[in-house]
Amino acid sequence: MKSALRNAYYFTLSRYSLNPNPSLLQIAPFISTFPSLPSVLSRNHPFGSPLCATLMAGGDYDSPQTSPLEKQFEKFRVQLEDSGSLRERIRAVVLEIESATRLMQASLLLVHQSKPIPEVLQKANSQINVLKGLYNKLAEVVRECPGQYYRYHGDWRSETQMVVSLLAFMHWLETGNLLMHTEAEEKLGLNNSDFALDLEDYLVGVCFMSNEMPRYVVNQVTAGDYDCPRKVLKFLTDLHAAFRMLNLRNDFLRKKFDSMKYDLRRVEEVYYDVKIRGLATTGDSVGDQGAQKI
Amino acid sequence: MKSALRNAYYFTLSRYSLNPNPSLLQIAPFISTFPSLPSVLSRNHPFGSPLCATLMAGGDYDSPQTSPLEKQFEKFRVQLEDSGSLRERIRAVVLEIESATRLMQASLLLVHQSKPIPEVLQKANSQINVLKGLYNKLAEVVRECPGQYYRYHGDWRSETQMVVSLLAFMHWLETGNLLMHTEAEEKLGLNNSDFALDLEDYLVGVCFMSNEMPRYVVNQVTAGDYDCPRKVLKFLTDLHAAFRMLNLRNDFLRKKFDSMKYDLRRVEEVYYDVKIRGLATTGDSVGDQGAQKI
Amino acid sequence: MKSALRNAYYFTLSRYSLNPNPSLLQIAPFISTFPSLPSVLSRNHPFGSPLCATLMAGGDYDSPQTSPLEKQFEKFRVQLEDSGSLRERIRAVVLEIESATRLMQASLLLVHQSKPIPEVLQKANSQINVLKGLYNKLAEVVRECPGQYYRYHGDWRSETQMVVSLLAFMHWLETGNLLMHTEAEEKLGLNNSDFALDLEDYLVGVCFMSNEMPRYVVNQVTAGDYDCPRKVLKFLTDLHAAFRMLNLRNDFLRKKFDSMKYDLRRVEEVYYDVKIRGLATTGDSVGDQGAQKI
Amino acid sequence: MKSALRNAYYFTLSRYSLNPNPSLLQIAPFISTFPSLPSVLSRNHPFGSPLCATLMAGGDYDSPQTSPLEKQFEKFRVQLEDSGSLRERIRAVVLEIESATRLMQASLLLVHQSKPIPEVLQKANSQINVLKGLYNKLAEVVRECPGQYYRYHGDWRSETQMVVSLLAFMHWLETGNLLMHTEAEEKLGLNNSDFALDLEDYLVGVCFMSNEMPRYVVNQVTAGDYDCPRKVLKFLTDLHAAFRMLNLRNDFLRKKFDSMKYDLRRVEEVYYDVKIRGLATTGDSVGDQGAQKI
């Protein structure tokens, strides 16, 4: 009987081990609660719902020595530990995401040294499946506690912003276009998931990508690609105009957007440099004699 | 037909290329999803699900002049504005919670001037129903975006901690016991709600209550109640012991718990003051002769 | 009679001991001041004059339970709330000013992409009437509390500086001249108003406009307008010289003026770039042979 | 005629020397504006109205060499210099106010050494007339520019807060009551003035006074005045309760009010110390034997 009470006790708030052979007497009180089980299961409890943990019984509180105060704090102890373990599991996956990200960055850095884009992208692309797997792993962990995405969101926020910025940069190198939010979700296997790509993480990631463009343009021109400035300028101008449509209040996102203006001006300066020297080959070049350039 | 396409457009929060002449075959998948709308309603979409916002079209998306980039950012604009409006509505309710809290505090401050406890509690208690209504209002607002409790939690966190500390202090004045987490939820009408009282908010609120006890004890002794220190000391000792069961990692909660130690020590000193002067009348007084006081 | 006393009570914003049975002799001085109410309306009371707030009694001041202390603080509460509400109303108008400003900026950004100036200006100009209406709205709100322009000035200062910079830039695009302070006031409908355009806001706005000129010149040259640098250089040189006439002490304005020097130098460099390549076609070009370019 | 128009132009915006022998032709346009002069005189021009400065002509601008740009900036130069001079004159008076304040503080510090209160107050009181004169001087200076109280308010704000705190402390020593806002204005001769005592300056000054009470109480008890804690406690409790009526948003004032709570608690502790030792002589003392005290 004691264990039955114990099971019922934990059922609503803590982790407990399933008694594999519950006697009817023991599960009687449970049975009466079972019909309501689905509602409890789906209840969007903001903190540790019973589904967070495996259903295990946690201790006999009929003992006269245990005060109500101690019982309550024992439950709290379990809940806080569950939350702590969850964070540790999230951290483990996030560390792996960081590793994959570092590998992608290492590959992508080669574009600044004028390695052929297809080659650079091939190596970076191989990490995308790795990331896909890792984000799915992360989604599984977080799924154990419905409604808690934002409770732990801070634990993967900046890593995700970095991932988005790299994916967006790669997409631009491949297509010349901005990676859409839904496309980013698809690449990470999050498009059908309830664990989605937070909108602001996506937007910050796009701003980070924009911060890399000036450097790319400078190095491309150094390598002799005089058409790059014009293309990047068009891209960044459209992107900046699109961002202007948003009425940004979020201070961090706002600051990131403000910094995009400096990326734009830097690229305008590089474009000016090539145009005034008659180096730009498309459209309105100054003089067609490609030879006389300074 | 256009509005149906538009709703479907937002429905999955993704970009579809709009075929200006949709055949039934094309919109069939949309139509078949309409009956399952309720499941989408409960779907734990971590960020603004389309149902969070009024399903208003963000412009005519069939227009060929609007680029995909602009269309995507127009959707973002709507989502960010919805999030912003939600925050404003939350803020409005939270300001009312602050007002009710201020009134409760004004009443409770009278215990420090030795007003009779029932009188003090009566005024303070009248605010509890007000708070109950306000938290229900808050729950309604947040319920519009399932799974977003923790996204906006910061907007009511400190106010809720203050509310818990006042409720717990009042409960102690009435019963001499600690207000339980579930009892706190009941008082605020949150016990059957998916909008629950976050565990850490409850614990921090209890710490805040503990911070007020030394002041209460000092003023009670000043007013001649020499039994108060003993009672409060027992209460705080048990409370501190219960907190010690928790393995606290949360920095803020950890610091609050650490400060409880100073509350305990202050009350021990007051108890010492009354005992050594033979003022404590119950049980273990030092000498029964009231005359010899030190 | 009581309400007359109450109005008179607030009228001079001071505390009179309330005689519950006022004789005519006592209220006579109050009555004689009523005809001069208009002069009080215009009286430059530095803080919330009673006319700022609805003349609502702050409770029954004849009640013996309310101490003088409480009566005084009840009046303070009303005054501070009035001030707070005024700020909220100002903020609401300022947010609308920000929106209109954003639309103007969005239009003006197109000059950097060489859109035809008349087209760009047409869109931007349409916002000027909107701004005119908004500043009049703002003036009305502030007019309720005479002499308080500078008390709330910080709430519209930076937005106004931005407005001035945009108006000045548009004026330069149209005429090649600096928008005068009085002209700016006219455009915003503030020329006959007691709510005027603060001189330092105007000057800071002009500095902000100057900060945008280098970018404009660079993009114009990129687009093939080689006469632009010379014109902008003349304009900025004269503007900088005019600013040098001022003995600036204000730190922020001083810094903004100092930054104008960098705008000037950048434009000088661009002018040098076009001259040395023989691109500048007017007047003093370096060699007429377009072919030999460096 | 042009020069007449120009003079009229300057009349409203700049300093100009009065031509002692104006020809009728020159003053004709002025004459027509004279009837409206009172409206210009009383016009609440937020920045340097012509009344700020002596009405002197600002030079003959018929010279063809002076561009409109230069003329405008010459006017600005004058306005900014006028504002600068005004600040210097304000600063001079404020420095004198600081001196008088220092003398008052020096006298008041003697209460902490148990000098007889009447003696201490006599010296401090002698400075009140000095302050009265200085604030009237300040009012005269600021009166030259109607509507500019708050433009320069920062230049005397903290000094005034200090003055209020000293006046309030002295008033408490004399009467045991809080110096009212209107009483403070009277002492400084500002009760009939349009240059009034800003409400928030008064409130901050009162908070500063409260910050001094714990030290006063401690020293009084040390000197043997065991009734002081009870009186001060009642005063601070009522004051704190009155402040609680305000819905403070102003961050600085809010923080000052929050610090008042610590003053209150410190005095409660001192009162506790005297009560538990049976030292307090009024009402509920512990034991009547005044002799046995520790």
PDB file of N, CA, C and O in Angstrom, chain A residues 68-123:
ATOM      1  N   PRO A  68       5.474  17.766   6.319  1.00  0.00           N
ATOM      2  CA  PRO A  68       4.984  18.236   5.010  1.00  0.00           C
ATOM      3  C   PRO A  68       6.018  19.138   4.330  1.00  0.00           C
ATOM      4  O   PRO A  68       6.172  19.104   3.114  1.00  0.00           O
ATOM      5  N   LEU A  69       6.719  19.933   5.145  1.00  0.00           N
ATOM      6  CA  LEU A  69       7.731  20.826   4.598  1.00  0.00           C
ATOM      7  C   LEU A  69       8.809  20.009   3.890  1.00  0.00           C
ATOM      8  O   LEU A  69       9.187  20.294   2.747  1.00  0.00           O
ATOM      9  N   GLU A  70       9.272  18.967   4.559  1.00  0.00           N
ATOM     10  CA  GLU A  70      10.323  18.143   3.967  1.00  0.00           C
ATOM     11  C   GLU A  70       9.823  17.422   2.723  1.00  0.00           C
ATOM     12  O   GLU A  70      10.552  17.297   1.741  1.00  0.00           O
ATOM     13  N   LYS A  71       8.585  16.961   2.764  1.00  0.00           N
ATOM     14  CA  LYS A  71       8.037  16.271   1.592  1.00  0.00           C
ATOM     15  C   LYS A  71       8.022  17.202   0.406  1.00  0.00           C
ATOM     16  O   LYS A  71       8.408  16.842  -0.712  1.00  0.00           O
ATOM     17  N   GLN A  72       7.556  18.437   0.671  1.00  0.00           N
ATOM     18  CA  GLN A  72       7.471  19.370  -0.440  1.00  0.00           C
ATOM     19  C   GLN A  72       8.852  19.658  -1.019  1.00  0.00           C
ATOM     20  O   GLN A  72       9.045  19.649  -2.232  1.00  0.00           O
ATOM     21  N   PHE A  73       9.827  19.869  -0.133  1.00  0.00           N
ATOM     22  CA  PHE A  73      11.145  20.206  -0.632  1.00  0.00           C
ATOM     23  C   PHE A  73      11.851  19.017  -1.262  1.00  0.00           C
ATOM     24  O   PHE A  73      12.712  19.189  -2.117  1.00  0.00           O
ATOM     25  N   GLU A  74      11.458  17.808  -0.877  1.00  0.00           N
ATOM     26  CA  GLU A  74      12.009  16.633  -1.540  1.00  0.00           C
ATOM     27  C   GLU A  74      11.527  16.609  -2.989  1.00  0.00           C
ATOM     28  O   GLU A  74      12.291  16.333  -3.919  1.00  0.00           O
ATOM     29  N   LYS A  75      10.261  16.947  -3.179  1.00  0.00           N
ATOM     30  CA  LYS A  75       9.740  17.017  -4.536  1.00  0.00           C
ATOM     31  C   LYS A  75      10.465  18.082  -5.340  1.00  0.00           C
ATOM     32  O   LYS A  75      10.811  17.897  -6.502  1.00  0.00           O
ATOM     33  N   PHE A  76      10.684  19.224  -4.682  1.00  0.00           N
ATOM     34  CA  PHE A  76      11.393  20.314  -5.358  1.00  0.00           C
ATOM     35  C   PHE A  76      12.783  19.849  -5.768  1.00  0.00           C
ATOM     36  O   PHE A  76      13.270  20.139  -6.854  1.00  0.00           O
ATOM     37  N   ARG A  77      13.433  19.135  -4.846  1.00  0.00           N
ATOM     38  CA  ARG A  77      14.786  18.668  -5.115  1.00  0.00           C
ATOM     39  C   ARG A  77      14.796  17.849  -6.403  1.00  0.00           C
ATOM     40  O   ARG A  77      15.656  18.053  -7.274  1.00  0.00           O
ATOM     41  N   VAL A  78      13.839  16.961  -6.497  1.00  0.00           N
ATOM     42  CA  VAL A  78      13.757  16.105  -7.680  1.00  0.00           C
ATOM     43  C   VAL A  78      13.513  16.938  -8.936  1.00  0.00           C
ATOM     44  O   VAL A  78      14.171  16.767  -9.958  1.00  0.00           O
ATOM     45  N   GLN A  79      12.566  17.868  -8.844  1.00  0.00           N
ATOM     46  CA  GLN A  79      12.265  18.704 -10.016  1.00  0.00           C
ATOM     47  C   GLN A  79      13.473  19.509 -10.467  1.00  0.00           C
ATOM     48  O   GLN A  79      13.780  19.587 -11.654  1.00  0.00           O
ATOM     49  N   LEU A  80      14.145  20.121  -9.485  1.00  0.00           N
ATOM     50  CA  LEU A  80      15.295  20.956  -9.854  1.00  0.00           C
ATOM     51  C   LEU A  80      16.416  20.088 -10.430  1.00  0.00           C
ATOM     52  O   LEU A  80      17.127  20.508 -11.351  1.00  0.00           O
ATOM     53  N   GLU A  81      16.549  18.871  -9.902  1.00  0.00           N
ATOM     54  CA  GLU A  81      17.580  17.991 -10.455  1.00  0.00           C
ATOM     55  C   GLU A  81      17.239  17.566 -11.865  1.00  0.00           C
ATOM     56  O   GLU A  81      18.119  17.493 -12.730  1.00  0.00           O
ATOM     57  N   ASP A  82      15.960  17.291 -12.093  1.00  0.00           N
ATOM     58  CA  ASP A  82      15.553  16.925 -13.452  1.00  0.00           C
ATOM     59  C   ASP A  82      15.890  18.062 -14.405  1.00  0.00           C
ATOM     60  O   ASP A  82      16.412  17.840 -15.498  1.00  0.00           O
ATOM     61  N   SER A  83      15.568  19.270 -13.975  1.00  0.00           N
ATOM     62  CA  SER A  83      15.847  20.420 -14.819  1.00  0.00           C
ATOM     63  C   SER A  83      17.344  20.537 -15.062  1.00  0.00           C
ATOM     64  O   SER A  83      17.796  20.797 -16.183  1.00  0.00           O
ATOM     65  N   GLY A  84      18.120  20.310 -14.006  1.00  0.00           N
ATOM     66  CA  GLY A  84      19.564  20.366 -14.139  1.00  0.00           C
ATOM     67  C   GLY A  84      20.095  19.307 -15.093  1.00  0.00           C
ATOM     68  O   GLY A  84      20.961  19.591 -15.922  1.00  0.00           O
ATOM     69  N   SER A  85      19.568  18.090 -14.999  1.00  0.00           N
ATOM     70  CA  SER A  85      20.030  17.024 -15.899  1.00  0.00           C
ATOM     71  C   SER A  85      19.673  17.352 -17.330  1.00  0.00           C
ATOM     72  O   SER A  85      20.452  17.111 -18.252  1.00  0.00           O
ATOM     73  N   LEU A  86      18.495  17.889 -17.492  1.00  0.00           N
ATOM     74  CA  LEU A  86      18.069  18.245 -18.843  1.00  0.00           C
ATOM     75  C   LEU A  86      19.049  19.247 -19.437  1.00  0.00           C
ATOM     76  O   LEU A  86      19.488  19.119 -20.588  1.00  0.00           O
ATOM     77  N   ARG A  87      19.407  20.230 -18.630  1.00  0.00           N
ATOM     78  CA  ARG A  87      20.354  21.227 -19.112  1.00  0.00           C
ATOM     79  C   ARG A  87      21.691  20.598 -19.484  1.00  0.00           C
ATOM     80  O   ARG A  87      22.335  21.001 -20.458  1.00  0.00           O
ATOM     81  N   GLU A  88      22.094  19.610 -18.703  1.00  0.00           N
ATOM     82  CA  GLU A  88      23.370  18.962 -19.015  1.00  0.00           C
ATOM     83  C   GLU A  88      23.282  18.228 -20.344  1.00  0.00           C
ATOM     84  O   GLU A  88      24.220  18.271 -21.152  1.00  0.00           O
ATOM     85  N   ARG A  89      22.155  17.571 -20.577  1.00  0.00           N
ATOM     86  CA  ARG A  89      22.003  16.837 -21.836  1.00  0.00           C
ATOM     87  C   ARG A  89      21.954  17.807 -23.013  1.00  0.00           C
ATOM     88  O   ARG A  89      22.530  17.554 -24.079  1.00  0.00           O
ATOM     89  N   ILE A  90      21.275  18.930 -22.789  1.00  0.00           N
ATOM     90  CA  ILE A  90      21.222  19.949 -23.845  1.00  0.00           C
ATOM     91  C   ILE A  90      22.627  20.454 -24.122  1.00  0.00           C
ATOM     92  O   ILE A  90      23.050  20.576 -25.279  1.00  0.00           O
ATOM     93  N   ARG A  91      23.374  20.720 -23.062  1.00  0.00           N
ATOM     94  CA  ARG A  91      24.727  21.261 -23.216  1.00  0.00           C
ATOM     95  C   ARG A  91      25.611  20.308 -24.014  1.00  0.00           C
ATOM     96  O   ARG A  91      26.401  20.745 -24.860  1.00  0.00           O
ATOM     97  N   ALA A  92      25.452  19.011 -23.754  1.00  0.00           N
ATOM     98  CA  ALA A  92      26.250  18.005 -24.456  1.00  0.00           C
ATOM     99  C   ALA A  92      26.002  18.079 -25.960  1.00  0.00           C
ATOM    100  O   ALA A  92      26.949  18.073 -26.762  1.00  0.00           O
ATOM    101  N   VAL A  93      24.737  18.181 -26.325  1.00  0.00           N
ATOM    102  CA  VAL A  93      24.416  18.266 -27.759  1.00  0.00           C
ATOM    103  C   VAL A  93      24.916  19.579 -28.342  1.00  0.00           C
ATOM    104  O   VAL A  93      25.462  19.624 -29.443  1.00  0.00           O
ATOM    105  N   VAL A  94      24.750  20.654 -27.578  1.00  0.00           N
ATOM    106  CA  VAL A  94      25.178  21.961 -28.069  1.00  0.00           C
ATOM    107  C   VAL A  94      26.688  22.005 -28.293  1.00  0.00           C
ATOM    108  O   VAL A  94      27.165  22.622 -29.248  1.00  0.00           O
ATOM    109  N   LEU A  95      27.437  21.323 -27.437  1.00  0.00           N
ATOM    110  CA  LEU A  95      28.886  21.271 -27.640  1.00  0.00           C
ATOM    111  C   LEU A  95      29.222  20.582 -28.952  1.00  0.00           C
ATOM    112  O   LEU A  95      30.135  20.993 -29.669  1.00  0.00           O
ATOM    113  N   GLU A  96      28.444  19.537 -29.275  1.00  0.00           N
ATOM    114  CA  GLU A  96      28.679  18.866 -30.552  1.00  0.00           C
ATOM    115  C   GLU A  96      28.309  19.780 -31.724  1.00  0.00           C
ATOM    116  O   GLU A  96      28.965  19.777 -32.766  1.00  0.00           O
ATOM    117  N   ILE A  97      27.240  20.571 -31.532  1.00  0.00           N
ATOM    118  CA  ILE A  97      26.852  21.521 -32.576  1.00  0.00           C
ATOM    119  C   ILE A  97      27.976  22.528 -32.793  1.00  0.00           C
ATOM    120  O   ILE A  97      28.326  22.870 -33.932  1.00  0.00           O
ATOM    121  N   GLU A  98      28.582  22.963 -31.681  1.00  0.00           N
ATOM    122  CA  GLU A  98      29.713  23.888 -31.791  1.00  0.00           C
ATOM    123  C   GLU A  98      30.848  23.284 -32.593  1.00  0.00           C
ATOM    124  O   GLU A  98      31.471  23.964 -33.417  1.00  0.00           O
ATOM    125  N   SER A  99      31.141  22.009 -32.368  1.00  0.00           N
ATOM    126  CA  SER A  99      32.216  21.329 -33.098  1.00  0.00           C
ATOM    127  C   SER A  99      31.938  21.323 -34.588  1.00  0.00           C
ATOM    128  O   SER A  99      32.803  21.665 -35.398  1.00  0.00           O
ATOM    129  N   ALA A 100      30.734  20.907 -34.947  1.00  0.00           N
ATOM    130  CA  ALA A 100      30.368  20.860 -36.359  1.00  0.00           C
ATOM    131  C   ALA A 100      30.472  22.253 -36.968  1.00  0.00           C
ATOM    132  O   ALA A 100      30.952  22.434 -38.100  1.00  0.00           O
ATOM    133  N   THR A 101      30.059  23.244 -36.193  1.00  0.00           N
ATOM    134  CA  THR A 101      30.117  24.626 -36.670  1.00  0.00           C
ATOM    135  C   THR A 101      31.555  25.048 -36.929  1.00  0.00           C
ATOM    136  O   THR A 101      31.853  25.699 -37.937  1.00  0.00           O
ATOM    137  N   ARG A 102      32.436  24.666 -36.025  1.00  0.00           N
ATOM    138  CA  ARG A 102      33.847  25.029 -36.191  1.00  0.00           C
ATOM    139  C   ARG A 102      34.411  24.424 -37.473  1.00  0.00           C
ATOM    140  O   ARG A 102      35.175  25.068 -38.191  1.00  0.00           O
ATOM    141  N   LEU A 103      34.030  23.187 -37.754  1.00  0.00           N
ATOM    142  CA  LEU A 103      34.510  22.539 -38.977  1.00  0.00           C
ATOM    143  C   LEU A 103      34.000  23.279 -40.208  1.00  0.00           C
ATOM    144  O   LEU A 103      34.735  23.493 -41.178  1.00  0.00           O
ATOM    145  N   MET A 104      32.737  23.687 -40.176  1.00  0.00           N
ATOM    146  CA  MET A 104      32.179  24.436 -41.300  1.00  0.00           C
ATOM    147  C   MET A 104      32.915  25.754 -41.488  1.00  0.00           C
ATOM    148  O   MET A 104      33.259  26.137 -42.613  1.00  0.00           O
ATOM    149  N   GLN A 105      33.174  26.429 -40.382  1.00  0.00           N
ATOM    150  CA  GLN A 105      33.862  27.713 -40.475  1.00  0.00           C
ATOM    151  C   GLN A 105      35.255  27.546 -41.072  1.00  0.00           C
ATOM    152  O   GLN A 105      35.692  28.349 -41.907  1.00  0.00           O
ATOM    153  N   ALA A 106      35.941  26.471 -40.636  1.00  0.00           N
ATOM    154  CA  ALA A 106      37.289  26.227 -41.140  1.00  0.00           C
ATOM    155  C   ALA A 106      37.252  26.076 -42.660  1.00  0.00           C
ATOM    156  O   ALA A 106      38.084  26.628 -43.379  1.00  0.00           O
ATOM    157  N   SER A 107      36.268  25.372 -43.159  1.00  0.00           N
ATOM    158  CA  SER A 107      36.153  25.199 -44.611  1.00  0.00           C
ATOM    159  C   SER A 107      35.834  26.521 -45.279  1.00  0.00           C
ATOM    160  O   SER A 107      36.452  26.904 -46.273  1.00  0.00           O
ATOM    161  N   LEU A 108      34.857  27.212 -44.727  1.00  0.00           N
ATOM    162  CA  LEU A 108      34.410  28.442 -45.374  1.00  0.00           C
ATOM    163  C   LEU A 108      35.480  29.535 -45.396  1.00  0.00           C
ATOM    164  O   LEU A 108      35.500  30.375 -46.290  1.00  0.00           O
ATOM    165  N   LEU A 109      36.361  29.504 -44.410  1.00  0.00           N
ATOM    166  CA  LEU A 109      37.425  30.519 -44.388  1.00  0.00           C
ATOM    167  C   LEU A 109      38.254  30.463 -45.668  1.00  0.00           C
ATOM    168  O   LEU A 109      38.861  31.452 -46.069  1.00  0.00           O
ATOM    169  N   LEU A 110      38.266  29.309 -46.310  1.00  0.00           N
ATOM    170  CA  LEU A 110      39.076  29.169 -47.517  1.00  0.00           C
ATOM    171  C   LEU A 110      38.580  30.051 -48.667  1.00  0.00           C
ATOM    172  O   LEU A 110      39.336  30.325 -49.602  1.00  0.00           O
ATOM    173  N   VAL A 111      37.324  30.505 -48.610  1.00  0.00           N
ATOM    174  CA  VAL A 111      36.869  31.392 -49.694  1.00  0.00           C
ATOM    175  C   VAL A 111      37.634  32.704 -49.671  1.00  0.00           C
ATOM    176  O   VAL A 111      37.764  33.378 -50.689  1.00  0.00           O
ATOM    177  N   HIS A 112      38.112  33.081 -48.487  1.00  0.00           N
ATOM    178  CA  HIS A 112      38.860  34.331 -48.401  1.00  0.00           C
ATOM    179  C   HIS A 112      40.244  34.183 -49.023  1.00  0.00           C
ATOM    180  O   HIS A 112      40.960  35.146 -49.223  1.00  0.00           O
ATOM    181  N   GLN A 113      40.594  32.925 -49.301  1.00  0.00           N
ATOM    182  CA  GLN A 113      41.879  32.701 -49.959  1.00  0.00           C
ATOM    183  C   GLN A 113      41.648  32.237 -51.392  1.00  0.00           C
ATOM    184  O   GLN A 113      42.499  31.624 -52.005  1.00  0.00           O
ATOM    185  N   SER A 114      40.458  32.574 -51.891  1.00  0.00           N
ATOM    186  CA  SER A 114      40.136  32.317 -53.288  1.00  0.00           C
ATOM    187  C   SER A 114      40.186  30.860 -53.710  1.00  0.00           C
ATOM    188  O   SER A 114      40.431  30.559 -54.871  1.00  0.00           O
ATOM    189  N   LYS A 115      39.918  29.965 -52.750  1.00  0.00           N
ATOM    190  CA  LYS A 115      39.767  28.580 -53.176  1.00  0.00           C
ATOM    191  C   LYS A 115      38.478  28.521 -54.010  1.00  0.00           C
ATOM    192  O   LYS A 115      37.546  29.296 -53.791  1.00  0.00           O
ATOM    193  N   PRO A 116      38.388  27.579 -54.936  1.00  0.00           N
ATOM    194  CA  PRO A 116      37.169  27.496 -55.745  1.00  0.00           C
ATOM    195  C   PRO A 116      35.959  27.233 -54.848  1.00  0.00           C
ATOM    196  O   PRO A 116      36.009  26.372 -53.951  1.00  0.00           O
ATOM    197  N   ILE A 117      34.907  27.957 -55.104  1.00  0.00           N
ATOM    198  CA  ILE A 117      33.733  27.863 -54.244  1.00  0.00           C
ATOM    199  C   ILE A 117      33.164  26.450 -54.139  1.00  0.00           C
ATOM    200  O   ILE A 117      32.859  25.987 -53.041  1.00  0.00           O
ATOM    201  N   PRO A 118      33.017  25.721 -55.260  1.00  0.00           N
ATOM    202  CA  PRO A 118      32.430  24.380 -55.141  1.00  0.00           C
ATOM    203  C   PRO A 118      33.203  23.490 -54.172  1.00  0.00           C
ATOM    204  O   PRO A 118      32.622  22.766 -53.379  1.00  0.00           O
ATOM    205  N   GLU A 119      34.520  23.612 -54.223  1.00  0.00           N
ATOM    206  CA  GLU A 119      35.366  22.808 -53.353  1.00  0.00           C
ATOM    207  C   GLU A 119      35.132  23.167 -51.886  1.00  0.00           C
ATOM    208  O   GLU A 119      34.942  22.303 -51.037  1.00  0.00           O
ATOM    209  N   VAL A 120      35.155  24.478 -51.619  1.00  0.00           N
ATOM    210  CA  VAL A 120      34.934  24.984 -50.258  1.00  0.00           C
ATOM    211  C   VAL A 120      33.583  24.532 -49.738  1.00  0.00           C
ATOM    212  O   VAL A 120      33.444  24.058 -48.611  1.00  0.00           O
ATOM    213  N   LEU A 121      32.563  24.657 -50.604  1.00  0.00           N
ATOM    214  CA  LEU A 121      31.208  24.319 -50.179  1.00  0.00           C
ATOM    215  C   LEU A 121      31.036  22.839 -49.914  1.00  0.00           C
ATOM    216  O   LEU A 121      30.269  22.434 -49.035  1.00  0.00           O
ATOM    217  N   GLN A 122      31.757  22.022 -50.681  1.00  0.00           N
ATOM    218  CA  GLN A 122      31.595  20.586 -50.515  1.00  0.00           C
ATOM    219  C   GLN A 122      31.940  20.158 -49.100  1.00  0.00           C
ATOM    220  O   GLN A 122      31.187  19.461 -48.445  1.00  0.00           O
ATOM    221  N   LYS A 123      33.078  20.630 -48.623  1.00  0.00           N
ATOM    222  CA  LYS A 123      33.489  20.278 -47.271  1.00  0.00           C
ATOM    223  C   LYS A 123      32.500  20.813 -46.240  1.00  0.00           C
ATOM    224  O   LYS A 123      32.089  20.123 -45.312  1.00  0.00           O
TER     225      LYS A 123
END
